[in-house]
Every structure is written in structure tokens, then in C-alpha cells.
Amino acid sequence: MQIYRSALLRFTQDGQAVYDEDGLLAIAPDDQGRARVQAAGSWQALRARYEGRTVTHWPGRIIAPGFVDMHIHYPQTDVIGSPAPGLLPWLENYTFPAEARFADPGHGAQVAQFFVEELLRNGVTTAMAFATSHPASVDALFTQAQARGMRLITGKVLQDRHSPDGVRDDTVQGLIDSEALIQRWHGVDRLGYAITPRFAPTSTPAQLRGAGELAARYPDTWIQSHVAENRDEIDWARALFPTARSYLAVYDGFGLMRERAVYAHCIHLDAEDRALLRARRTAAAVCPTSNLFLGSGFFDHAGAHEAGFVHGLASDVGGGTSFSPFRTMQAAYYVGRTGVESGQAKRGLSLTPTQLWWQHTGGAAQALGLDGVVGNLQPGCEGDFIVLDPRATPLLARRSAQARSLDELLFALIVLGDDRVVEQTVISQAKYAPSA
Ligand code: GUN
Ligand code: ZN
């Protein structure tokens, strides 16, 4: 049992922030030895319950739920910041060559270790990540996450066409490898498998059909892919699947839209696509730094909210430019503000700091089907949390000291914060202190 005393941020089921300036968080192992929140609330209200216990006191700090990154590519750690005129040349010139290096398991192991440490350093305690088409790249990431007790979802990329030698897989072998990885890793400790067709243009209909069949046979696995990110990509997908109603509908036709399916980007959608996401309870991973960097477009936050499909924030490293959830939340705010006056109308709106934070914690967890498991610190949730220092930089110290409300404090952290704010990342019983 661990008792912590500090300011404490958590959320209600529907994403309202609950904040105790002087809070108590009690974490205790459940029957299976998994650390869970036993109590969370004000110090005054809860202290009597834990009379006589050792308390870890962090004055001036904020305990908050670990961040959830819904979409990230660990093999693209080394291509961050590679400029290109758009998605397709970026894939061809930087991404595929970088991913081809993962044919060497030693390279995969070394990048996986760096990647997991970088997630934790930035306060990300749960991630859904692409590996590469090489099965050993999946083993490498699961091994690193397992060693740290992290909750992590990944999968072998399926891409049997329109891909260069070195990353292209074989239609049938790719599916056999995926099933073997499901059996080896899915549900082991805190690990989960995601069936991972890269995107419709790089998989044959036969491979997509096989992926959908696999998803039906293993209904509690995840599915991850990309959709409607870039105009050239969309034109290509439409040309390859001319009978589908839309690019998104291609996936639906192969049984790849269901709960626990996550599509990155979802920028250029129409009303029917949005209704389809909602009907299938399929999630969108919103990747603002990537969309700004690659010039892909602007996610329609108001449209998503109105249509009512689940969505959450993601870094999409290496198209995305930062591992830091603070940078992603800030970029989402900018994208939210951007409205288009005419043409394909996108209404600008001002996302609140609580909405931004929720979409990168509990909201993202809900979108992954991990509601009440991670991304929150209500009783019963797994006990991953971060310790934030609102005085981590001179400017942030000055600004946060003048915050008159929780919204102002959270906004100061979103706008001025980054990895320097994350003083500790605590994964269940394991503790990771970057500065220690
Ligand atoms: N579409 C297909 N593959 C990728 C990828 O690796 N990154 C991004 N941003 N989009 C993709
Ligand atoms: Zn991606």
C-alpha cells in the first residue's frame, strides 16, 4: 500500500475535472497483484482512514493520471522532423527506409528501449504503437514494456503491396505471423495486440480480408490503421477501391470497424463517415502535430463532438513532432481554433484545457476500450500516475503562481509545459524518476 499526499487531478466518467489542492491518493495491490487506486480525494476527508501509515508527501506538486497516447510509431523515433511536401513522399523517402532497418532485431531492441524510456520521461504510461512489418520488432517493444510493467498495445504492420523491398510482407505469411504474435503476447501482463494493416493502399484486398477475419476470431484484440489523412492518399485509396462509398468504408467492408478499432487522422471525412464511426463504436486518433507538420489538414473537433464518435489525442511520432502530451494538447488547441469560412465548413472552437487533458487521458482510454482501467485516478483504476512540477521553468512558475482557477493552471501547463514538468512517472509499483 502506498499513500501519497499532493494536489490531485482526476476526472468524472464524462470528463469533468476533479481537483483537490491538498489531495490523498492510496494505491494498493488487488488479488492479482496489480496496483489499483483504493482511494482518491481530499487529504482532510481521507486521512483518518490511513492513520499511522507512511505518507509520501509532495508539496507544491500535482499528481495526475498518466497520459494515454492512442497512436505512435516506435520505429519512427529516428525520423521525427524529416520534412517532405506531404505524406506519400515522406513515407517513401524517410519512413520506409527507417522501418527497413528493423529487419535487424538488435536495432529493434535498441530503439524499443529508447522509445519506452522516452514515453515515460514524457509522462505517457499507456500507448498504442505501430511496430514494423518485421515480427521481431513487435517482440522487441513488448519485451521492453513488459520489463517496466507498462500497459502497451502494438502489432506487426501488414503491408503486402505498394511498399518497397525491406518492408513489404507476404499476404498469407503476414497474417500467420500476426496470429502467432497474438497467441504469444495478447493479454500477457498488461500487453495487448493490435491487428495493424498500415493503410488500405498498401494492403491487397486479400490481406485486408484476412485481417478482418483475424479481428473477428480474436474480438478483444485491437485494430489500428490510418484513414483520410492527406488528399493524395485519399485519391489513391479511392482509385484502388472504386466501389467503396468512401475511403473509411473500405475498412468497414473488410470487417475492420468495430470496438477497439482505432483510425489515425480522420481529417477528410463526410457526415456519413462520421456516422459510421459512431455506429461501429470505432475510434479516431487525433494527431495534431503530425497533421500540422505534414500539412495534412485540420481535424474537425466540433464535427466529431456533434457526430458523437469516440476520439482522443495522439502524438503520431515520427510524422508527429513531439513525444510530449503537452505539445500535442497545445497543437490540438490551435487546430480546434482553426475554422474554414467557406467550402468544406469546419467550425473553429476553443477547446477547454480540461477537454484537451481528458482527450489525452481518460477520454483516450475510453476510446481504446480501457475506460476505468487507465487514464484516470478514480478508485478501481490501475495506479499509473505522474507527478507534475508547475514551477519547473521560471516562466511557468511565474505564470502558474498567478492562476486563479484550475482551468488557468491547466492552460498554463499546456501552453508552457513539456517534459521538464514531468518530475516522476509511476507505473503501478515500478517508479521511473528521470532526474533521480
Ligand atoms: N499512413 C500510412 N502509414 C503512415 C505513417 O507511418 N504515418 C502517417 N502519418 N500516416 C501513414
Ligand atoms: Zn501513424
Coordinates of C-alpha atoms and ligand atoms in Angstrom, one line a residue, residues 71 73 76 87 90-91 95 99 198-199 226 229 233 265 290 294 316 319, ligand 1:
H71 CA -1.3 6.4 -31.9
H73 CA 5.1 4.6 -34.4
Q76 CA 9.8 6.3 -36.5
L87 CA 2.6 12.2 -46.5
W90 CA 7.6 11.4 -46.5
L91 CA 6.7 7.7 -46.3
T95 CA 9.8 6.3 -43.2
E99 CA 11.5 0.9 -40.9
R198 CA -0.8 0.1 -42.4
F199 CA -3.5 1.7 -44.6
H226 CA -4.8 5.2 -40.9
E229 CA -5.1 12.0 -43.7
E233 CA -3.6 9.4 -50.1
H265 CA -6.2 11.2 -38.5
S290 CA 1.7 15.4 -37.3
L294 CA 3.0 17.1 -42.9
D316 CA 1.9 10.1 -34.2
G319 CA 5.0 12.3 -38.5
Ligands
GUN1 N1 -0.2 6.4 -43.5 C1 0.3 5.1 -43.7 N2 1.5 5.0 -43.0 C2 1.6 6.1 -42.3 C3 2.6 6.5 -41.3 O1 3.6 5.8 -41.0 N3 2.4 7.7 -40.8 C4 1.4 8.5 -41.1 N4 1.3 9.7 -40.5 N5 0.5 8.2 -42.0 C5 0.6 7.0 -42.6

